[in-house]
mmCIF file of C-alpha atoms and ligand atoms in Angstrom:
data_model
loop_
_atom_site.group_PDB
_atom_site.id
_atom_site.type_symbol
_atom_site.label_atom_id
_atom_site.label_comp_id
_atom_site.label_asym_id
_atom_site.label_seq_id
_atom_site.Cartn_x
_atom_site.Cartn_y
_atom_site.Cartn_z
ATOM 1 C CA MET A 26 118.182 84.507 107.455
ATOM 2 C CA ASP A 27 120.472 84.963 104.431
ATOM 3 C CA LYS A 28 117.848 86.364 102.078
ATOM 4 C CA LYS A 29 118.301 89.404 99.901
ATOM 5 C CA VAL A 30 116.154 92.472 100.526
ATOM 6 C CA LEU A 31 115.748 95.622 98.460
ATOM 7 C CA VAL A 32 115.340 98.699 100.644
ATOM 8 C CA THR A 33 114.249 101.762 98.693
ATOM 9 C CA GLY A 34 115.066 105.002 100.482
ATOM 10 C CA GLY A 35 117.657 103.072 102.484
ATOM 11 C CA CYS A 36 119.757 106.180 102.987
ATOM 12 C CA GLY A 37 116.874 108.035 104.637
ATOM 13 C CA TYR A 38 115.990 108.246 108.295
ATOM 14 C CA ILE A 39 113.895 105.123 108.905
ATOM 15 C CA GLY A 40 115.452 103.382 105.919
ATOM 16 C CA SER A 41 119.014 103.583 107.245
ATOM 17 C CA HIS A 42 118.074 102.253 110.686
ATOM 18 C CA THR A 43 116.164 99.423 109.019
ATOM 19 C CA VAL A 44 119.141 98.564 106.811
ATOM 20 C CA VAL A 45 121.257 98.206 109.962
ATOM 21 C CA ASP A 46 118.674 96.034 111.669
ATOM 22 C CA LEU A 47 118.238 93.804 108.611
ATOM 23 C CA ILE A 48 121.994 93.283 108.275
ATOM 24 C CA GLU A 49 122.258 92.475 111.972
ATOM 25 C CA ASN A 50 119.558 89.873 111.441
ATOM 26 C CA GLY A 51 121.482 88.188 108.654
ATOM 27 C CA PHE A 52 119.755 89.678 105.611
ATOM 28 C CA GLU A 53 121.705 90.793 102.573
ATOM 29 C CA VAL A 54 120.634 94.336 101.734
ATOM 30 C CA VAL A 55 120.575 96.210 98.443
ATOM 31 C CA VAL A 56 119.556 99.880 98.601
ATOM 32 C CA ALA A 57 117.878 102.089 95.992
ATOM 33 C CA ASP A 58 118.148 105.729 97.018
ATOM 34 C CA ASN A 59 118.599 108.605 94.580
ATOM 35 C CA LEU A 60 119.968 110.791 97.389
ATOM 36 C CA SER A 61 117.576 113.590 96.458
ATOM 37 C CA ARG A 62 116.573 113.959 100.093
ATOM 38 C CA SER A 63 119.309 112.065 101.862
ATOM 39 C CA ASN A 64 123.017 112.340 102.406
ATOM 40 C CA PRO A 65 125.416 109.577 101.270
ATOM 41 C CA VAL A 66 127.412 110.110 104.473
ATOM 42 C CA VAL A 67 124.733 107.870 106.024
ATOM 43 C CA PHE A 68 126.315 104.893 104.236
ATOM 44 C CA GLU A 69 129.494 105.526 106.230
ATOM 45 C CA GLY A 70 127.462 105.311 109.440
ATOM 46 C CA ILE A 71 125.834 102.066 108.301
ATOM 47 C CA GLU A 72 129.252 100.638 107.458
ATOM 48 C CA ALA A 73 130.739 101.744 110.781
ATOM 49 C CA ILE A 74 127.932 99.978 112.685
ATOM 50 C CA THR A 75 127.606 96.801 110.630
ATOM 51 C CA GLY A 76 131.023 96.432 109.016
ATOM 52 C CA ARG A 77 129.248 96.081 105.658
ATOM 53 C CA LYS A 78 129.375 98.187 102.528
ATOM 54 C CA VAL A 79 125.902 98.406 101.056
ATOM 55 C CA GLU A 80 125.317 98.527 97.319
ATOM 56 C CA ASN A 81 123.212 101.542 96.326
ATOM 57 C CA PHE A 82 121.313 102.144 93.097
ATOM 58 C CA ALA A 83 121.191 105.920 92.921
ATOM 59 C CA GLY A 84 118.780 106.266 89.984
ATOM 60 C CA ASP A 85 115.264 107.646 90.183
ATOM 61 C CA LEU A 86 112.658 104.936 90.832
ATOM 62 C CA ALA A 87 110.129 107.077 89.001
ATOM 63 C CA GLU A 88 111.995 105.887 85.841
ATOM 64 C CA PRO A 89 110.901 102.346 84.927
ATOM 65 C CA ALA A 90 114.312 101.482 83.456
ATOM 66 C CA VAL A 91 115.989 102.243 86.791
ATOM 67 C CA VAL A 92 113.749 99.764 88.565
ATOM 68 C CA SER A 93 114.226 97.069 85.913
ATOM 69 C CA ALA A 94 118.009 97.442 86.151
ATOM 70 C CA ILE A 95 117.892 96.636 89.879
ATOM 71 C CA PHE A 96 115.863 93.464 89.390
ATOM 72 C CA GLU A 97 117.859 92.371 86.356
ATOM 73 C CA LYS A 98 121.001 92.510 88.466
ATOM 74 C CA HIS A 99 119.311 90.976 91.530
ATOM 75 C CA PRO A 100 116.624 88.539 90.372
ATOM 76 C CA ASP A 101 116.933 86.752 93.729
ATOM 77 C CA ILE A 102 115.434 89.572 95.813
ATOM 78 C CA ALA A 103 113.189 87.906 98.387
ATOM 79 C CA GLY A 104 111.491 91.021 99.711
ATOM 80 C CA ILE A 105 111.142 94.741 99.103
ATOM 81 C CA ILE A 106 110.767 97.433 101.743
ATOM 82 C CA HIS A 107 109.617 100.593 100.042
ATOM 83 C CA PHE A 108 110.499 103.745 102.001
ATOM 84 C CA ALA A 109 111.519 106.039 99.150
ATOM 85 C CA ALA A 110 109.029 108.909 99.128
ATOM 86 C CA TYR A 111 108.710 112.591 99.884
ATOM 87 C CA LYS A 112 107.351 113.114 103.392
ATOM 88 C CA MET A 113 107.010 116.791 104.209
ATOM 89 C CA VAL A 114 103.358 117.544 104.885
ATOM 90 C CA GLY A 115 103.625 121.334 104.436
ATOM 91 C CA GLU A 116 105.575 121.023 101.203
ATOM 92 C CA SER A 117 102.990 118.592 99.854
ATOM 93 C CA VAL A 118 100.282 121.199 100.361
ATOM 94 C CA LEU A 119 102.285 123.758 98.393
ATOM 95 C CA GLU A 120 103.457 121.409 95.633
ATOM 96 C CA PRO A 121 100.961 118.552 95.416
ATOM 97 C CA TYR A 122 101.886 117.439 91.878
ATOM 98 C CA MET A 123 105.453 116.840 93.033
ATOM 99 C CA TYR A 124 104.190 114.473 95.740
ATOM 100 C CA TYR A 125 101.794 112.548 93.527
ATOM 101 C CA ARG A 126 104.369 112.271 90.756
ATOM 102 C CA ASN A 127 107.261 111.144 92.932
ATOM 103 C CA ASN A 128 105.494 108.982 95.491
ATOM 104 C CA LEU A 129 103.110 107.268 93.121
ATOM 105 C CA ASN A 130 105.300 106.777 90.044
ATOM 106 C CA SER A 131 108.029 105.073 92.030
ATOM 107 C CA LEU A 132 105.480 102.805 93.674
ATOM 108 C CA LEU A 133 103.820 101.941 90.347
ATOM 109 C CA ASN A 134 107.159 101.103 88.745
ATOM 110 C CA LEU A 135 108.134 98.845 91.622
ATOM 111 C CA LEU A 136 104.809 97.037 91.613
ATOM 112 C CA GLU A 137 104.876 96.537 87.866
ATOM 113 C CA ALA A 138 108.407 95.198 88.109
ATOM 114 C CA CYS A 139 107.311 92.820 90.883
ATOM 115 C CA LYS A 140 104.828 91.307 88.460
ATOM 116 C CA GLN A 141 107.276 91.259 85.563
ATOM 117 C CA PHE A 142 110.096 89.638 87.560
ATOM 118 C CA GLY A 143 107.844 87.416 89.674
ATOM 119 C CA LEU A 144 108.855 89.087 92.945
ATOM 120 C CA GLN A 145 106.852 88.881 96.136
ATOM 121 C CA ASN A 146 106.802 90.218 99.692
ATOM 122 C CA PHE A 147 106.263 93.947 99.464
ATOM 123 C CA VAL A 148 106.396 96.038 102.641
ATOM 124 C CA PHE A 149 104.979 99.542 102.250
ATOM 125 C CA SER A 150 105.968 102.461 104.394
ATOM 126 C CA SER A 151 102.639 104.025 105.310
ATOM 127 C CA SER A 152 101.537 106.473 107.941
ATOM 128 C CA CYS A 153 98.993 107.047 110.666
ATOM 129 C CA SER A 154 98.024 110.094 108.620
ATOM 130 C CA VAL A 155 95.840 107.726 106.547
ATOM 131 C CA TYR A 156 93.373 107.817 109.465
ATOM 132 C CA GLY A 157 92.901 111.592 109.168
ATOM 133 C CA ASN A 158 91.146 112.935 112.244
ATOM 134 C CA ALA A 159 90.422 109.676 114.035
ATOM 135 C CA ASP A 160 87.161 109.362 116.014
ATOM 136 C CA ALA A 161 88.430 107.018 118.722
ATOM 137 C CA LEU A 162 91.770 106.683 120.507
ATOM 138 C CA PRO A 163 93.932 104.673 120.510
ATOM 139 C CA VAL A 164 93.430 104.154 116.782
ATOM 140 C CA ASN A 165 93.426 100.565 115.682
ATOM 141 C CA GLU A 166 93.875 99.194 112.187
ATOM 142 C CA ASN A 167 90.134 98.898 111.623
ATOM 143 C CA ALA A 168 89.530 102.614 112.050
ATOM 144 C CA PRO A 169 87.974 104.115 108.932
ATOM 145 C CA ILE A 170 90.210 105.834 106.420
ATOM 146 C CA LYS A 171 89.007 109.438 106.509
ATOM 147 C CA ASP A 172 89.655 112.270 104.088
ATOM 148 C CA ALA A 173 93.391 112.910 103.901
ATOM 149 C CA GLU A 174 94.575 116.110 105.580
ATOM 150 C CA SER A 175 97.324 116.685 103.006
ATOM 151 C CA PRO A 176 98.495 115.532 99.569
ATOM 152 C CA TYR A 177 101.271 113.629 101.385
ATOM 153 C CA ALA A 178 98.718 111.651 103.397
ATOM 154 C CA HIS A 179 96.677 111.139 100.241
ATOM 155 C CA THR A 180 99.668 109.546 98.470
ATOM 156 C CA LYS A 181 99.857 107.060 101.361
ATOM 157 C CA GLN A 182 96.134 106.269 101.135
ATOM 158 C CA ILE A 183 96.310 105.815 97.354
ATOM 159 C CA GLY A 184 99.519 103.800 97.696
ATOM 160 C CA GLU A 185 97.825 101.385 100.089
ATOM 161 C CA GLN A 186 94.888 100.971 97.709
ATOM 162 C CA ILE A 187 97.087 100.341 94.685
ATOM 163 C CA ILE A 188 98.974 97.632 96.580
ATOM 164 C CA GLU A 189 95.716 95.996 97.648
ATOM 165 C CA GLN A 190 94.594 95.988 94.020
ATOM 166 C CA CYS A 191 97.883 94.360 92.945
ATOM 167 C CA ASN A 192 97.248 91.689 95.519
ATOM 168 C CA ALA A 193 93.818 91.096 94.016
ATOM 169 C CA ALA A 194 95.205 91.128 90.471
ATOM 170 C CA TYR A 195 98.301 88.952 90.823
ATOM 171 C CA ASP A 196 98.435 87.798 94.402
ATOM 172 C CA LEU A 197 101.195 90.149 95.508
ATOM 173 C CA ASN A 198 102.156 89.326 99.072
ATOM 174 C CA TYR A 199 102.249 92.603 101.010
ATOM 175 C CA MET A 200 102.140 94.389 104.345
ATOM 176 C CA LEU A 201 101.248 98.005 105.042
ATOM 177 C CA LEU A 202 103.040 99.497 108.051
ATOM 178 C CA ARG A 203 101.475 102.668 109.425
ATOM 179 C CA TYR A 204 103.961 104.696 111.443
ATOM 180 C CA PHE A 205 103.052 107.104 114.178
ATOM 181 C CA ASN A 206 105.862 109.557 115.116
ATOM 182 C CA PRO A 207 109.294 107.979 114.621
ATOM 183 C CA ALA A 208 112.063 109.746 116.536
ATOM 184 C CA GLY A 209 115.426 109.080 118.190
ATOM 185 C CA ALA A 210 118.602 107.649 116.709
ATOM 186 C CA HIS A 211 120.805 104.555 116.706
ATOM 187 C CA PRO A 212 122.388 104.191 120.183
ATOM 188 C CA SER A 213 125.873 104.487 118.656
ATOM 189 C CA ALA A 214 125.020 108.027 117.427
ATOM 190 C CA LEU A 215 126.549 107.000 114.082
ATOM 191 C CA ILE A 216 123.249 107.385 112.219
ATOM 192 C CA GLY A 217 120.151 109.436 113.009
ATOM 193 C CA GLU A 218 117.746 111.913 111.499
ATOM 194 C CA LEU A 219 119.334 114.289 108.973
ATOM 195 C CA PRO A 220 116.731 116.833 107.882
ATOM 196 C CA ILE A 221 117.785 118.282 104.532
ATOM 197 C CA ASP A 222 116.500 121.699 105.495
ATOM 198 C CA ARG A 223 115.161 123.413 108.599
ATOM 199 C CA PRO A 224 113.453 120.568 110.507
ATOM 200 C CA GLN A 225 109.652 120.492 110.572
ATOM 201 C CA ASN A 226 109.244 117.747 113.151
ATOM 202 C CA LEU A 227 109.259 118.260 116.867
ATOM 203 C CA VAL A 228 112.171 116.116 118.035
ATOM 204 C CA PRO A 229 114.829 117.358 115.575
ATOM 205 C CA TYR A 230 113.601 120.885 116.252
ATOM 206 C CA ILE A 231 114.128 120.309 119.971
ATOM 207 C CA THR A 232 117.608 118.829 119.541
ATOM 208 C CA LYS A 233 118.775 121.591 117.202
ATOM 209 C CA THR A 234 117.487 124.195 119.635
ATOM 210 C CA ALA A 235 119.368 122.451 122.410
ATOM 211 C CA THR A 236 122.671 122.570 120.524
ATOM 212 C CA GLY A 237 122.092 126.208 119.609
ATOM 213 C CA GLU A 238 121.776 125.567 115.878
ATOM 214 C CA LEU A 239 118.245 126.929 116.089
ATOM 215 C CA GLU A 240 117.428 129.786 118.365
ATOM 216 C CA GLN A 241 114.077 128.924 119.825
ATOM 217 C CA LEU A 242 111.467 126.184 119.687
ATOM 218 C CA SER A 243 107.903 127.287 119.070
ATOM 219 C CA ILE A 244 105.289 125.074 120.656
ATOM 220 C CA PHE A 245 102.385 125.284 118.258
ATOM 221 C CA GLY A 246 99.338 125.919 120.404
ATOM 222 C CA ASN A 247 98.777 125.608 124.160
ATOM 223 C CA ASP A 248 95.014 126.015 124.113
ATOM 224 C CA TYR A 249 94.041 122.582 122.824
ATOM 225 C CA PRO A 250 91.538 120.558 124.842
ATOM 226 C CA THR A 251 94.265 118.327 126.340
ATOM 227 C CA GLU A 252 95.607 118.160 129.883
ATOM 228 C CA ASP A 253 98.361 120.745 129.368
ATOM 229 C CA GLY A 254 96.869 122.395 126.288
ATOM 230 C CA THR A 255 99.439 121.035 123.809
ATOM 231 C CA CYS A 256 98.941 118.376 121.104
ATOM 232 C CA ILE A 257 99.358 114.691 121.764
ATOM 233 C CA ARG A 258 101.314 112.269 119.576
ATOM 234 C CA ASP A 259 102.651 108.739 119.731
ATOM 235 C CA TYR A 260 106.467 108.912 119.586
ATOM 236 C CA ILE A 261 108.176 105.639 118.736
ATOM 237 C CA HIS A 262 111.904 104.979 118.680
ATOM 238 C CA VAL A 263 113.243 104.631 115.145
ATOM 239 C CA MET A 264 115.091 101.464 116.250
ATOM 240 C CA ASP A 265 111.781 99.909 117.271
ATOM 241 C CA ILE A 266 110.308 100.870 113.905
ATOM 242 C CA ALA A 267 113.339 99.367 112.163
ATOM 243 C CA ALA A 268 112.993 96.126 114.130
ATOM 244 C CA ALA A 269 109.321 95.956 113.170
ATOM 245 C CA HIS A 270 110.294 95.922 109.483
ATOM 246 C CA THR A 271 112.674 93.034 110.025
ATOM 247 C CA ALA A 272 109.975 91.245 112.001
ATOM 248 C CA ALA A 273 107.431 91.934 109.247
ATOM 249 C CA LEU A 274 109.689 90.513 106.569
ATOM 250 C CA LYS A 275 110.581 87.450 108.637
ATOM 251 C CA THR A 276 106.885 86.830 109.186
ATOM 252 C CA MET A 277 106.080 87.123 105.485
ATOM 253 C CA LEU A 278 108.952 84.851 104.527
ATOM 254 C CA THR A 279 108.252 82.126 107.062
ATOM 255 C CA LYS A 280 104.522 82.044 107.777
ATOM 256 C CA PRO A 281 101.504 81.516 105.536
ATOM 257 C CA SER A 282 99.495 84.699 105.013
ATOM 258 C CA SER A 283 96.597 83.160 106.950
ATOM 259 C CA GLU A 284 98.676 83.658 110.119
ATOM 260 C CA TRP A 285 99.182 87.402 109.852
ATOM 261 C CA SER A 286 97.368 90.536 108.796
ATOM 262 C CA ARG A 287 98.061 92.957 106.009
ATOM 263 C CA VAL A 288 98.021 96.203 107.994
ATOM 264 C CA TYR A 289 99.890 97.101 111.173
ATOM 265 C CA ASN A 290 100.149 100.201 113.297
ATOM 266 C CA LEU A 291 103.684 100.944 114.430
ATOM 267 C CA GLY A 292 103.483 103.219 117.419
ATOM 268 C CA ALA A 293 104.500 103.076 121.062
ATOM 269 C CA GLY A 294 100.826 102.932 121.971
ATOM 270 C CA GLU A 295 101.018 105.927 124.294
ATOM 271 C CA GLY A 296 100.200 109.569 123.783
ATOM 272 C CA LYS A 297 102.662 112.237 124.933
ATOM 273 C CA SER A 298 102.094 115.971 124.742
ATOM 274 C CA VAL A 299 104.481 118.461 123.166
ATOM 275 C CA LEU A 300 105.123 119.976 126.567
ATOM 276 C CA GLU A 301 105.859 116.553 128.036
ATOM 277 C CA ALA A 302 108.386 115.993 125.267
ATOM 278 C CA VAL A 303 110.074 119.307 126.055
ATOM 279 C CA GLN A 304 110.123 118.712 129.804
ATOM 280 C CA THR A 305 111.307 115.118 129.504
ATOM 281 C CA PHE A 306 114.037 116.240 127.118
ATOM 282 C CA GLU A 307 115.198 118.887 129.585
ATOM 283 C CA LYS A 308 115.228 116.441 132.457
ATOM 284 C CA ILE A 309 116.913 113.513 130.757
ATOM 285 C CA ASN A 310 119.638 115.621 129.114
ATOM 286 C CA GLY A 311 120.058 118.184 131.884
ATOM 287 C CA ILE A 312 119.431 121.092 129.532
ATOM 288 C CA LYS A 313 117.150 124.108 129.600
ATOM 289 C CA LEU A 314 115.412 124.577 126.271
ATOM 290 C CA ASN A 315 114.623 127.973 124.863
ATOM 291 C CA TYR A 316 110.966 127.710 123.881
ATOM 292 C CA ARG A 317 107.835 129.782 123.619
ATOM 293 C CA PHE A 318 104.183 129.133 123.019
ATOM 294 C CA ALA A 319 103.072 130.107 119.537
ATOM 295 C CA GLU A 320 99.959 129.986 117.373
ATOM 296 C CA ARG A 321 98.486 126.638 116.455
ATOM 297 C CA ARG A 322 99.969 125.114 113.302
ATOM 298 C CA ALA A 323 97.460 124.689 110.467
ATOM 299 C CA GLY A 324 96.426 121.093 109.859
ATOM 300 C CA ASP A 325 97.528 119.669 113.233
ATOM 301 C CA VAL A 326 95.189 117.098 114.766
ATOM 302 C CA ILE A 327 94.679 117.541 118.521
ATOM 303 C CA ALA A 328 95.637 114.055 119.596
ATOM 304 C CA ILE A 329 96.547 110.782 117.949
ATOM 305 C CA TYR A 330 98.102 107.603 119.273
ATOM 306 C CA GLY A 331 97.886 104.053 118.089
ATOM 307 C CA ASP A 332 96.986 100.606 119.264
ATOM 308 C CA ASN A 333 100.049 98.439 118.500
ATOM 309 C CA LYS A 334 98.693 95.163 119.887
ATOM 310 C CA LYS A 335 98.338 93.493 116.520
ATOM 311 C CA ALA A 336 101.970 94.158 115.542
ATOM 312 C CA ARG A 337 103.224 92.920 118.907
ATOM 313 C CA GLU A 338 101.188 89.737 118.783
ATOM 314 C CA GLU A 339 101.400 88.759 115.144
ATOM 315 C CA LEU A 340 104.877 89.960 114.183
ATOM 316 C CA ASN A 341 106.618 88.701 117.310
ATOM 317 C CA TRP A 342 107.833 92.253 117.911
ATOM 318 C CA GLU A 343 108.208 94.207 121.104
ATOM 319 C CA LEU A 344 109.174 97.729 122.005
ATOM 320 C CA LYS A 345 112.681 97.954 123.396
ATOM 321 C CA TYR A 346 113.047 101.715 123.807
ATOM 322 C CA SER A 347 111.277 104.229 126.058
ATOM 323 C CA PHE A 348 110.224 107.839 125.495
ATOM 324 C CA GLU A 349 113.320 108.853 127.485
ATOM 325 C CA ASP A 350 115.529 106.697 125.218
ATOM 326 C CA ILE A 351 114.092 108.515 122.210
ATOM 327 C CA LEU A 352 114.925 111.946 123.573
ATOM 328 C CA LYS A 353 118.343 110.925 124.876
ATOM 329 C CA SER A 354 119.482 109.183 121.674
ATOM 330 C CA ALA A 355 118.170 112.036 119.514
ATOM 331 C CA TYR A 356 120.253 114.513 121.491
ATOM 332 C CA ASP A 357 123.371 112.302 121.507
ATOM 333 C CA TRP A 358 123.088 112.089 117.718
ATOM 334 C CA GLU A 359 122.640 115.847 117.357
ATOM 335 C CA VAL A 360 125.711 116.509 119.500
ATOM 336 C CA ALA A 361 127.761 113.958 117.523
ATOM 337 C CA LEU A 362 126.637 115.589 114.283
ATOM 338 C CA LYS A 363 127.603 119.035 115.492
ATOM 339 C CA GLU A 364 131.047 117.836 116.595
ATOM 340 C CA LYS A 365 131.578 116.141 113.232
ATOM 341 C CA ASN A 366 130.630 119.295 111.322
ATOM 342 C CA GLN A 367 132.873 121.591 113.338
HETATM 343 N N1 UDP B 20 105.434 120.852 117.006
HETATM 344 C C1 UDP B 20 105.728 122.024 117.693
HETATM 345 N N2 UDP B 20 106.810 122.753 117.279
HETATM 346 C C2 UDP B 20 107.605 122.372 116.238
HETATM 347 C C3 UDP B 20 107.299 121.163 115.563
HETATM 348 C C4 UDP B 20 106.200 120.435 115.958
HETATM 349 O O1 UDP B 20 105.037 122.401 118.628
HETATM 350 O O2 UDP B 20 108.556 123.098 115.916
HETATM 351 C C5 UDP B 20 104.270 120.055 117.430
HETATM 352 C C6 UDP B 20 103.234 119.891 116.340
HETATM 353 O O3 UDP B 20 102.328 120.967 116.351
HETATM 354 C C7 UDP B 20 102.591 118.574 116.746
HETATM 355 C C8 UDP B 20 103.736 117.792 117.408
HETATM 356 O O4 UDP B 20 104.723 118.766 117.747
HETATM 357 O O5 UDP B 20 101.612 118.803 117.727
HETATM 358 C C9 UDP B 20 104.356 116.766 116.477
HETATM 359 O O6 UDP B 20 104.657 117.403 115.261
HETATM 360 P P1 UDP B 20 105.531 116.718 114.137
HETATM 361 O O7 UDP B 20 105.642 117.681 113.005
HETATM 362 O O8 UDP B 20 106.808 116.211 114.736
HETATM 363 O O9 UDP B 20 104.708 115.433 113.725
HETATM 364 P P2 UDP B 20 103.213 115.276 113.127
HETATM 365 O O10 UDP B 20 102.479 114.471 114.130
HETATM 366 O O11 UDP B 20 102.618 116.617 112.934
HETATM 367 O O12 UDP B 20 103.426 114.555 111.858
#
């Protein structure tokens, strides 16, 4: 498929893996990433894997003129995948205005430009956090949207609603992809997760503890009502998430909207506990992790995992990577990163 796609946040974690997957599937990719939370070294990784140099618009999408400039130069964009957003839950609690301003203004500008330039096929990077504390597991796409647990999650809920309203107003073709816990790295170890600060998420915290960059992993809570007392999440390989975006776009571009849905869960469909992640990591990489049990972390839900049946059936997408692959590739990437920085 030789269509042109705009990937906002294409230098970020999921964005960069998606750019690679799109290129490998024949798409031409244009990126818009202001590098405020990403590192341009990622473009070198993308080039090393795909052999392609990707054009990046480094302006701020929260500025309407920046968005217009992209579409004026590329009026033939066939689809937009919108990743660019702040994503740190804790930070969003401390600085909510920053999250609403950044995440919503960039979305509004893109949607307005879609109308102005007559562009269609908008894929929105959403999150399982829109479900809040789900009543039933696995969560499927029909689960009610509960009160958001953080301003970050609220920006995703509002974002979904705004897109739905644009569909009602001017027939915008869209899909909302709700991610569970993306982790792991490209098998080449040339791109992977690059937290700009001390990592907040479990897998990068584990890998940086394993390489000695961080001293000790704290497991937040071991007195939850789960089998081993630790929280349960649905970890999905970032390459599988990337492939789902390509599959989503292909579906939108080739099939009438009556043949697919608007909302898809992207998870592995299985819950794994924090302790299972630690133990599997130790086993698969032959490493002993320095960890301790600590207090529960505020705002953590006990268990969440998703039903991914709809995405598998309607997007012609399947999972290719296991939980072990996630933890192995994440470590390989961390080791490669450490060697590069030495
Ligand atoms: N977690 C942990 N120690 C850490 C980071 C995370 O025990 O240093 C736990 C966290 O409490 C949650 C799970 O790992 O139960 C996944 O957390 P993460 O922040 O990766 O994703 P979330 O599902 O919270 O978005």
